[in-house]
PDB file of C-alpha atoms in Angstrom:
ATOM      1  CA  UNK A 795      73.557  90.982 161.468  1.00 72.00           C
ATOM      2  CA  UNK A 796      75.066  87.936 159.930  1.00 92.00           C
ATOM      3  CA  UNK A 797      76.422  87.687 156.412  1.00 93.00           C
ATOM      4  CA  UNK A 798      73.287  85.986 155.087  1.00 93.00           C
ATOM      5  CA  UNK A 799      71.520  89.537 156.135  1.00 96.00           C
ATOM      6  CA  UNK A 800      73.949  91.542 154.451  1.00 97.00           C
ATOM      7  CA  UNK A 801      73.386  89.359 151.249  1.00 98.00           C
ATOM      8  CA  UNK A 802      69.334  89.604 151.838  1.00 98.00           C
ATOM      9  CA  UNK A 803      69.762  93.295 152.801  1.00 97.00           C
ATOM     10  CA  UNK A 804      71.382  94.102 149.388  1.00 98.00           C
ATOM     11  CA  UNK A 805      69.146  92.685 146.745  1.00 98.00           C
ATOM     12  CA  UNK A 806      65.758  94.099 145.598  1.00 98.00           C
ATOM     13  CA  UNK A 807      63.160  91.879 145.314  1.00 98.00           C
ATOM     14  CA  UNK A 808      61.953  89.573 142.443  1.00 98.00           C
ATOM     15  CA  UNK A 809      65.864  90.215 141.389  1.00 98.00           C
ATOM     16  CA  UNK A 810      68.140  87.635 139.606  1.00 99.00           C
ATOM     17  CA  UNK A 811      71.733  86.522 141.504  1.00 99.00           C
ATOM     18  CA  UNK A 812      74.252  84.388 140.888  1.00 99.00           C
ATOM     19  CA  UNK A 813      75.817  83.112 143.806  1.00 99.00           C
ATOM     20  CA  UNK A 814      79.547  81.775 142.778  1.00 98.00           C
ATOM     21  CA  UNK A 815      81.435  79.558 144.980  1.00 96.00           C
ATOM     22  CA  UNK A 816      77.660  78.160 146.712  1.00 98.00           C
ATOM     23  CA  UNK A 817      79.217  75.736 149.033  1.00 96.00           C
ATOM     24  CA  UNK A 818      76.242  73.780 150.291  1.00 98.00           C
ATOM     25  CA  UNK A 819      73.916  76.103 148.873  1.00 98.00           C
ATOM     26  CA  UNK A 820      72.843  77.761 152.893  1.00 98.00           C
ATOM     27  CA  UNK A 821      73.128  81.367 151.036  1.00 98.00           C
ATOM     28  CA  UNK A 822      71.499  80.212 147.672  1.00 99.00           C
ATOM     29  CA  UNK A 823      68.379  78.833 149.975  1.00 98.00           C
ATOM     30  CA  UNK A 824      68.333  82.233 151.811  1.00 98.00           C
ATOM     31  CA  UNK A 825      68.540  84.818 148.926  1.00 98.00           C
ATOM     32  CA  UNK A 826      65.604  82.243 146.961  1.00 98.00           C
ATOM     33  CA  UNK A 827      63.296  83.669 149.513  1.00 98.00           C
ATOM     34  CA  UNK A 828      63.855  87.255 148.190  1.00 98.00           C
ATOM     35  CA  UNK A 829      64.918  86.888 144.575  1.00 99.00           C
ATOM     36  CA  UNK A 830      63.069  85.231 141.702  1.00 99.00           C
ATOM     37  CA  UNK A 831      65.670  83.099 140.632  1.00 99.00           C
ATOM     38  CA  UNK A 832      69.096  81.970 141.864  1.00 99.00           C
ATOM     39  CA  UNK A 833      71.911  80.005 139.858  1.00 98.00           C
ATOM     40  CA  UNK A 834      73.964  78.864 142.156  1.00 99.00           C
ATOM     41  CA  UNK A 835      77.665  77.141 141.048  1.00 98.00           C
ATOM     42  CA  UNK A 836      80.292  74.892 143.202  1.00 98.00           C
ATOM     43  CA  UNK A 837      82.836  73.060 141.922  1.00 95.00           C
ATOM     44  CA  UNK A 838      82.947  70.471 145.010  1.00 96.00           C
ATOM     45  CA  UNK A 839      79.946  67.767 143.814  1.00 98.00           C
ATOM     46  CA  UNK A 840      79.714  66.967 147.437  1.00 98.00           C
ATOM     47  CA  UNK A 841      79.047  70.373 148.026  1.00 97.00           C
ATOM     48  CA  UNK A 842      76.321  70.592 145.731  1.00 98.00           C
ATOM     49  CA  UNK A 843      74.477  67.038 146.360  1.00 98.00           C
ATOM     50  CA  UNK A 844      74.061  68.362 150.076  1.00 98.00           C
ATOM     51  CA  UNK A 845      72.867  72.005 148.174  1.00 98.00           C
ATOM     52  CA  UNK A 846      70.038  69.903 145.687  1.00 98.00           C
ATOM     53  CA  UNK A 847      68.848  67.677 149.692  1.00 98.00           C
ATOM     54  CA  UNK A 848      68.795  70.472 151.837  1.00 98.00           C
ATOM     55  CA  UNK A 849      68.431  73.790 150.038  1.00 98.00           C
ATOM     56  CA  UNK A 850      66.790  73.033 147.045  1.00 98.00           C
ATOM     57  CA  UNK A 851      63.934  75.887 145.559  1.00 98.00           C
ATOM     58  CA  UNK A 852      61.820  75.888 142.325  1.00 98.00           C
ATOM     59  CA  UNK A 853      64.044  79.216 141.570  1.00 99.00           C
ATOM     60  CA  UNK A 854      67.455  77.684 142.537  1.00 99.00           C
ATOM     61  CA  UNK A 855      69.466  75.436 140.203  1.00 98.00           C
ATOM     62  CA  UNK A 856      72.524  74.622 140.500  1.00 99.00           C
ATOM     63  CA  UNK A 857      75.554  74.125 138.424  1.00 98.00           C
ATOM     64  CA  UNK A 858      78.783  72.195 138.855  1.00 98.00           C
ATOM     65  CA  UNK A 859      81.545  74.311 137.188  1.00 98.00           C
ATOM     66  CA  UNK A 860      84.418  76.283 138.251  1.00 96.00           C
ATOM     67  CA  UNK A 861      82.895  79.684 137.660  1.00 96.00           C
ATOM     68  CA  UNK A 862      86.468  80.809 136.432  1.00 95.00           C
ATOM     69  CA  UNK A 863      86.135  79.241 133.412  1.00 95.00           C
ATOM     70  CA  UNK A 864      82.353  79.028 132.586  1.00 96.00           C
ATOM     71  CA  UNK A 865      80.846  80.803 130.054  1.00 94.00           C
ATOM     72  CA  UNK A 866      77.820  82.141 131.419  1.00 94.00           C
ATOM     73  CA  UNK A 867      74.644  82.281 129.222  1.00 90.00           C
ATOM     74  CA  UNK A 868      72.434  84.963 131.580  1.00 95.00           C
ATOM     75  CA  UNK A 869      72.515  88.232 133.179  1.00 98.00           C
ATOM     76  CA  UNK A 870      72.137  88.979 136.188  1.00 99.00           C
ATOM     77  CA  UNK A 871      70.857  91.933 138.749  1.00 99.00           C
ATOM     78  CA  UNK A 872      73.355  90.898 141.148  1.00 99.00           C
ATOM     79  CA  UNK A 873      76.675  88.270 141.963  1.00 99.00           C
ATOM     80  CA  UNK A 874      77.857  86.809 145.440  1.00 99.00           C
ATOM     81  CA  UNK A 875      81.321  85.845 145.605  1.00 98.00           C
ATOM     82  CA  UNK A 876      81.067  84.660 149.808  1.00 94.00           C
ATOM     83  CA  UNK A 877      84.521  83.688 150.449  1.00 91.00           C
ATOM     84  CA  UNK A 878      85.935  82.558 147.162  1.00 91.00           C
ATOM     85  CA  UNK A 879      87.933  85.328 146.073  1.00 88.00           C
ATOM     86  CA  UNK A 880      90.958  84.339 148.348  1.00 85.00           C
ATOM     87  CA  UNK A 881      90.766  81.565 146.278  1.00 76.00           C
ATOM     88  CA  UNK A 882      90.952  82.426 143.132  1.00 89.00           C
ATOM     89  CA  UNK A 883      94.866  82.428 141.456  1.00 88.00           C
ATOM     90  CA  UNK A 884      94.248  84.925 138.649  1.00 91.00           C
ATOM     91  CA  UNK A 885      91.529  87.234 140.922  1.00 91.00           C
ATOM     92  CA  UNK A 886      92.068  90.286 138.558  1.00 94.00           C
ATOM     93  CA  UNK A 887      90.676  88.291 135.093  1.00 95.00           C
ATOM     94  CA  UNK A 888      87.600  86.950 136.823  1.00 96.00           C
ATOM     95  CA  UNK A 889      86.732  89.870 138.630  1.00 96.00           C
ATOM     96  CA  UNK A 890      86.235  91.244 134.782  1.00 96.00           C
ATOM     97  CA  UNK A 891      85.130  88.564 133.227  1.00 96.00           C
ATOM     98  CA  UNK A 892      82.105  88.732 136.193  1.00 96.00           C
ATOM     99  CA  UNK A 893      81.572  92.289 136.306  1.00 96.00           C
ATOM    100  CA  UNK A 894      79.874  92.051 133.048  1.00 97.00           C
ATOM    101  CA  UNK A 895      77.549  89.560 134.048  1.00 98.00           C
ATOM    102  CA  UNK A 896      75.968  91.977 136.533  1.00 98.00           C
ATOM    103  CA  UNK A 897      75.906  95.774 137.311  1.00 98.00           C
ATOM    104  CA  UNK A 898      76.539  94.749 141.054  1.00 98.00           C
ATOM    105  CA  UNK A 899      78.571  92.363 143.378  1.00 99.00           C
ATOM    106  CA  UNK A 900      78.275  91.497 146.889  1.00 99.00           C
ATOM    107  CA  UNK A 901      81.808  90.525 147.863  1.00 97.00           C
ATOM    108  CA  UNK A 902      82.552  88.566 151.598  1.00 93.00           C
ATOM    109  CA  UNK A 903      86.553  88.281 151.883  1.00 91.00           C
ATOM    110  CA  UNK A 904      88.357  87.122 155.425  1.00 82.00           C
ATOM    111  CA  UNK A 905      90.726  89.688 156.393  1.00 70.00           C
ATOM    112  CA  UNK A 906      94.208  89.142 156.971  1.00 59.00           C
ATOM    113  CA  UNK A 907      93.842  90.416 160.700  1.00 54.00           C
ATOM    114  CA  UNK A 908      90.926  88.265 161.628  1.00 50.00           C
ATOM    115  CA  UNK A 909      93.814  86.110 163.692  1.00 56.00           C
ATOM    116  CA  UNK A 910      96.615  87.695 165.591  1.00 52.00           C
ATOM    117  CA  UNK A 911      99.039  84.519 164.577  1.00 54.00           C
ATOM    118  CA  UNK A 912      98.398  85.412 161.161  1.00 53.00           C
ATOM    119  CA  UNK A 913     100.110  88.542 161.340  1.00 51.00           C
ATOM    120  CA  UNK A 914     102.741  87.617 163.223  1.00 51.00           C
ATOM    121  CA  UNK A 915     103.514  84.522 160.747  1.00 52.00           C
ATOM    122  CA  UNK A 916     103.920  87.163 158.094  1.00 55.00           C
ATOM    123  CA  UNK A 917     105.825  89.503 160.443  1.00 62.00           C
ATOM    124  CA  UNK A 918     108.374  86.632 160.717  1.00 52.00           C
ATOM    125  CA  UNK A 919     108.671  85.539 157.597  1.00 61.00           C
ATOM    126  CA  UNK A 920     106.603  82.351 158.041  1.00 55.00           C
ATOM    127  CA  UNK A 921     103.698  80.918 155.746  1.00 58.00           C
ATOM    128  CA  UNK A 922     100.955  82.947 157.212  1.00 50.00           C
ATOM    129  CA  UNK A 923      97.646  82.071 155.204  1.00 52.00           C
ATOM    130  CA  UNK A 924      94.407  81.345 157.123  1.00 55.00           C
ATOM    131  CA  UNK A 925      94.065  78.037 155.162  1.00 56.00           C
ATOM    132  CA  UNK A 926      96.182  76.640 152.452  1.00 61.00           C
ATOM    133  CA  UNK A 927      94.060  77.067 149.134  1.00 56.00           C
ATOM    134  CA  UNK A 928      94.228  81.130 149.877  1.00 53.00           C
ATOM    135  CA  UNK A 929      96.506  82.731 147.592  1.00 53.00           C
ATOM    136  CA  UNK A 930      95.949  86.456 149.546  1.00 59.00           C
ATOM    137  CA  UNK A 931      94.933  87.454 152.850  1.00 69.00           C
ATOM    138  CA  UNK A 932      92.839  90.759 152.170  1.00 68.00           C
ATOM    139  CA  UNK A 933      93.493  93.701 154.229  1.00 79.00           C
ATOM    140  CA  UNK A 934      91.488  97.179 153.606  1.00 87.00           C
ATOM    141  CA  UNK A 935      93.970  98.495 151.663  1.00 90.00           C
ATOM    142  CA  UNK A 936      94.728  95.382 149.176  1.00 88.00           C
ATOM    143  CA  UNK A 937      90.698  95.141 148.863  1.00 93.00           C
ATOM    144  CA  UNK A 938      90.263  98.715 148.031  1.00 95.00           C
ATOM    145  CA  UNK A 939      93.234  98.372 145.161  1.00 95.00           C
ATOM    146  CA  UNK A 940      92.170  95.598 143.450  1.00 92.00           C
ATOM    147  CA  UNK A 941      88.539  96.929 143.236  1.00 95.00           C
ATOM    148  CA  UNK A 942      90.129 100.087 141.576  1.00 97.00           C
ATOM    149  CA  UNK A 943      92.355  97.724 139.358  1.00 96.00           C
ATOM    150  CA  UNK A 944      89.315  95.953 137.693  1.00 96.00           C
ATOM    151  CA  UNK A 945      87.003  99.639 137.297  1.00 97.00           C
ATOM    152  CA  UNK A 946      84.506  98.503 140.352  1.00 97.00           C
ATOM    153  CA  UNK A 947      83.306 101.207 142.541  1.00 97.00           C
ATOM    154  CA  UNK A 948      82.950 100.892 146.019  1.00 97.00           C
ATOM    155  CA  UNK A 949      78.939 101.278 146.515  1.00 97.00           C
ATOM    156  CA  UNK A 950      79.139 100.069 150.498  1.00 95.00           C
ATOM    157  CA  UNK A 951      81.917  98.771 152.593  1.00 92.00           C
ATOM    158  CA  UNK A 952      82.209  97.187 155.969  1.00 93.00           C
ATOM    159  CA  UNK A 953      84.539  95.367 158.262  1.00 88.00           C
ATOM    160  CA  UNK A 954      82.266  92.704 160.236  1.00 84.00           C
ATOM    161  CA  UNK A 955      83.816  90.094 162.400  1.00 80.00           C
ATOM    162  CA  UNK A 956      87.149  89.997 160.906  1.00 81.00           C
ATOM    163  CA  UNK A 957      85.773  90.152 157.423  1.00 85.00           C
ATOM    164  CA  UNK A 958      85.194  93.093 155.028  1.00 90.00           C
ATOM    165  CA  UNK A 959      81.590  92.857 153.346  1.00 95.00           C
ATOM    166  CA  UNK A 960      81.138  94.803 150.116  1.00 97.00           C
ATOM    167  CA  UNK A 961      78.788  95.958 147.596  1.00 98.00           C
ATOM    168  CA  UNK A 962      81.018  97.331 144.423  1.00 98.00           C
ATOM    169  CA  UNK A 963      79.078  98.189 140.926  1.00 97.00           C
ATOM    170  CA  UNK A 964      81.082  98.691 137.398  1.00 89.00           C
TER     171      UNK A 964
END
């Protein structure tokens, strides 16, 4: 199973999502087929022109925003956050302000351990993030904390490929 399945797998059908952090919209495209509509927000334009030419939908639109500071109008059944919380400086404010946008989230985060020469950077002291606009590496432990910090249950849980996949509900 690949992470668009566990996405697909996870939503009931005829369902509203909002898919935060959309990249080039691959996910978006994939959870259209399922869902009746998707909003769908980036805040890399280039990201998004390639979304609205290759995985465009009657039920898809997508915004340009940084979904930390957008003031969502809608509700929705469900939110995917696919590798964008590692990202996010102030994690513990938008995990709240989200969690009221929708009664569940589907949560992708790389894990700390999904390199060996990430571990040992930390081990020695060294800068030791996966890429450079992380501010955490996620290990079990640090996931499962910050989901208690913000009141989101752990509904199903997973470590696939180096990554832990999620589904947490207020």
């Amino acid at each position: 199973m690949n992470y668009h399945d566990f996405f697909i797998n996870n939503i009931r059908k005829d369902s509203t999502v909002l898919d935060i952090g959309c990249g080039i919209g691959a996910v978006a495209f994939d959870i259209s087929k399922k869902a009746s509509k998707v909003v769908a927000v980036d805040l890399d334009k280039n990201n998004l022109k390639i979304a609205r030419e290759k995985f465009s939908a009657n039920n898809i639109e997508y915004i340009y925003a940084d979904a930390t500071k957008y003031n969502f109008k809608d509700k929705f059944d469900y939110i995917i956050i696919s590798n964008v919380l590692e990202h996010i400086k102030n994690k513990i404010s938008f995990l709240k302000k989200i969690k009221l946008l929708a009664p569940e989230i589907l949560i992708r985060v790389p894990m700390i351990n999904r390199d060996w020469l990430t571990l040992y950077k930390k081990e020695k002291g060294l800068p030791y993030f996966l890429d450079n606009t992380h501010f955490i590496e996620y290990d079990e432990e640090t996931f499962k904390k910050e989901m208690k910090r913000v009141d989101l249950q752990i509904k199903s849980y997973s470590v696939q490929f180096g990554e832990i996949w999620a589904v947490v509900k207020k």
